[in-house]
């Protein structure tokens, strides 16, 4: 049966790539296919779940992993199940498990000290810190940006990006704070702590610390019971698919959202809580893989400029090559796409770039103990070398096309189950008819050796590593087809 | 001259420990003394400052470091200067630079995969995760706590500790949220996002992300221009020194502060912003090394219980052995000292412990991509082994006594310059007569090979590693005495 479905998919996709990629992508360190021994989670995972449950809430744990045995695109669990992993630790493993280039970083004796002595980067950086920033983060800097600040994680990156925008917004027009501002800020009151706001979008996810959480609107469970800020929230376009059939409707929908953005900026200014910055993801990920057109982002960027708001593009999930370009916003084709770009996940270190105008005027305004971790920068340098050497952005573009084409075929074949296949590079998604069906498909696929992620209400999201080749695309589609055929 | 002052200090301290510790503490991997080649920052540091200044604000950078050449208590800079480091990367290096035990963690091939494949711990933990938590963090758990959540840094730890307290506070009395609560939380509004508050203290430092920053009140530069929450802020006792001369006044001062805490809790409840939790440091560090008595903390803990507020002890700087006990709150002698204890810095991983009652009811309420970093847990396990094997809590207690005794002697000798020597273990501080004098002493000491930190308005803080022996105490006191003698 598996064989039959494989042939079917080959036919549907056009079989011309199959034999070529099949030989090419079985590199010396990777496995060639999933291999399942038990249902997942297996007995060993279940025993460990019980143990960890005494210490933490384990309701979100899928299974326990054997990371030593995992290779490339294949994640091995403690029960010996080997799965094709297209979720990659919530999209944070850039070049697969145990990539030989990263193993080498570990065994290079020159690197030991960087791991053992974590510095307070803001006061006592290591000798090679400027060089490492130049060869890693600055070599991939977004258009127009020469300044970068590392942070430990995505939430800290966005929190500090927001602070950078607040500081920038307030500094126009005066140099030093008044005594009254100094006094009031110490007790959380205006004007020292001013009523400024960040405009975000319904469906957005920018993190879960209290500042970030005020701009996150993807799922209630993230926000319930946590105090928040009265900041404006605009609608994000709800596009209808297939796009080519709804050109007019989608353009109207985007225009409606942009109009609402301008209304909110005016309204919050009148409220005395002016919008210092607008934050947006190039593709809303956690919120359900919601896309908008380059035209929408271009117009939004202009609105930000017109109203004197900083424009912050959150590339925590879209950054690092997964869309086929290094940054998701490069698809907009703008010379001046953003004032701030934040990142984390596939870049291994968190942080954000910003334009010169947004540099803080004084030290200790953007500051914490560690300000990132140079050992993550070491890995990032090597990841970038691998991306260049192995032309991984081309691989992503090629695999992404095959994946999306395969998803189109599946939704044509199973229209009562699947719809709205969409994606950029391998950053792809498809909707199930409801959440129960989506969850059931994911569990069945997992038991056949395909580990996927979910997002939004009923969406399956694909977040493979950059080393995900067409060979792996076909494995994915075969398993998904098998599951759907049983569902039919 | 140096020799003379050395002898003087030996005499002042009683010379009985000197010869013994001098032979004992020169371990095979450490240097035996500071060694200065240039003023600090030297020419190489200055050139690197210029380079990094093109990328980041470098106003807080002291100098650039050669971490490879640093050993134990001695930090080596890029100009070949070797300094006795009693600031240790803002108190975050637990057992000195390049400790052989930590180097071994790096060269153990079994550990490579933990560094190379950073997991999303909340969904796909590694096989050894429960065991590692038990042998590291749970082996040092504060009294009454069996649950721990790791996080990447101190700010994320406190942010999530606050969220844990908010969730706990709201869950009393009802099980599932209403539709109205679900709807309102998505747009940042009450009742879904309720107007709850955290009570903090003037002079406190709990981090710089927006939730933490609303409880931080140490320096204006941290808070200026950043929106905040209307949360209650109580006075922290301002003790008069020497403590034995102001017993009555200090008891009155502590009573005044506790009364104010209760008033604020009542007032904020009436305002409709009830206090879900109280957060406090055992010693206010960034705010100026402000101490309070065990009696104060014991009564505060009772006030929290009486008013139904969770009690959160922030041990980010006091935790990890530096006070002579593993946790600063152990000095209070309570069976039931806290509901939540957060940590980071010397523990290398961030996180927080909490009582069973505070465990979140559902998954994904306390969650982010990485939820900590198992490679930091590996180092922590080894640090704990070293602390036990080398009896470092005893070392800290012994060195701390010698340090504080030396500071008492210095302030007796230089009463117009120094006052208010105070400390617990090696977590010591002394005040200068003003900030300019404090800064001048620190720069002169640095040029003689002693690197110290500052805090508050005019305080010098001592934050040596746990391997700081009496031998090093005497080096510190000698240099400080030389600097003060020149000042005289």
Short mmCIF file of N, CA and C in Angstrom, two decimals, chain B residues 1 70 78 83 103 119 137 177 205 212 233 317 398 438 480:
data_model
loop_
_atom_site.label_atom_id
_atom_site.label_comp_id
_atom_site.label_asym_id
_atom_site.label_seq_id
_atom_site.Cartn_x
_atom_site.Cartn_y
_atom_site.Cartn_z
N UNK B 1 56.40 50.20 49.53
CA UNK B 1 55.16 50.76 50.10
C UNK B 1 54.06 49.69 50.16
N UNK B 70 42.55 33.57 31.21
CA UNK B 70 42.04 33.84 32.57
C UNK B 70 41.98 32.53 33.35
N UNK B 78 42.98 41.89 27.10
CA UNK B 78 43.67 41.72 25.81
C UNK B 78 45.03 42.42 25.77
N UNK B 83 44.06 40.73 36.39
CA UNK B 83 43.42 41.36 37.54
C UNK B 83 42.74 40.35 38.45
N UNK B 103 36.17 22.38 32.15
CA UNK B 103 36.85 22.04 30.89
C UNK B 103 36.57 20.58 30.54
N UNK B 119 17.30 21.49 22.40
CA UNK B 119 15.92 21.05 22.19
C UNK B 119 14.90 22.11 22.62
N UNK B 137 19.37 20.77 39.89
CA UNK B 137 18.52 21.78 40.52
C UNK B 137 17.73 21.26 41.71
N UNK B 177 -12.22 29.20 32.28
CA UNK B 177 -12.55 30.60 32.01
C UNK B 177 -13.89 30.71 31.28
N UNK B 205 15.84 45.40 42.22
CA UNK B 205 16.15 45.10 40.82
C UNK B 205 15.70 43.67 40.53
N UNK B 212 9.18 42.64 34.51
CA UNK B 212 10.22 42.78 35.54
C UNK B 212 10.50 44.25 35.83
N UNK B 233 4.55 50.01 45.26
CA UNK B 233 5.99 49.99 45.57
C UNK B 233 6.17 50.39 47.04
N UNK B 317 20.76 37.09 42.21
CA UNK B 317 22.14 37.47 42.58
C UNK B 317 22.59 36.84 43.89
N UNK B 398 34.41 31.54 55.46
CA UNK B 398 35.70 31.93 56.03
C UNK B 398 36.23 33.19 55.34
N UNK B 438 33.95 57.09 44.87
CA UNK B 438 33.78 55.65 44.60
C UNK B 438 34.36 55.29 43.24
N UNK B 480 43.38 47.73 47.96
CA UNK B 480 42.43 48.76 48.38
C UNK B 480 43.10 49.72 49.36
#
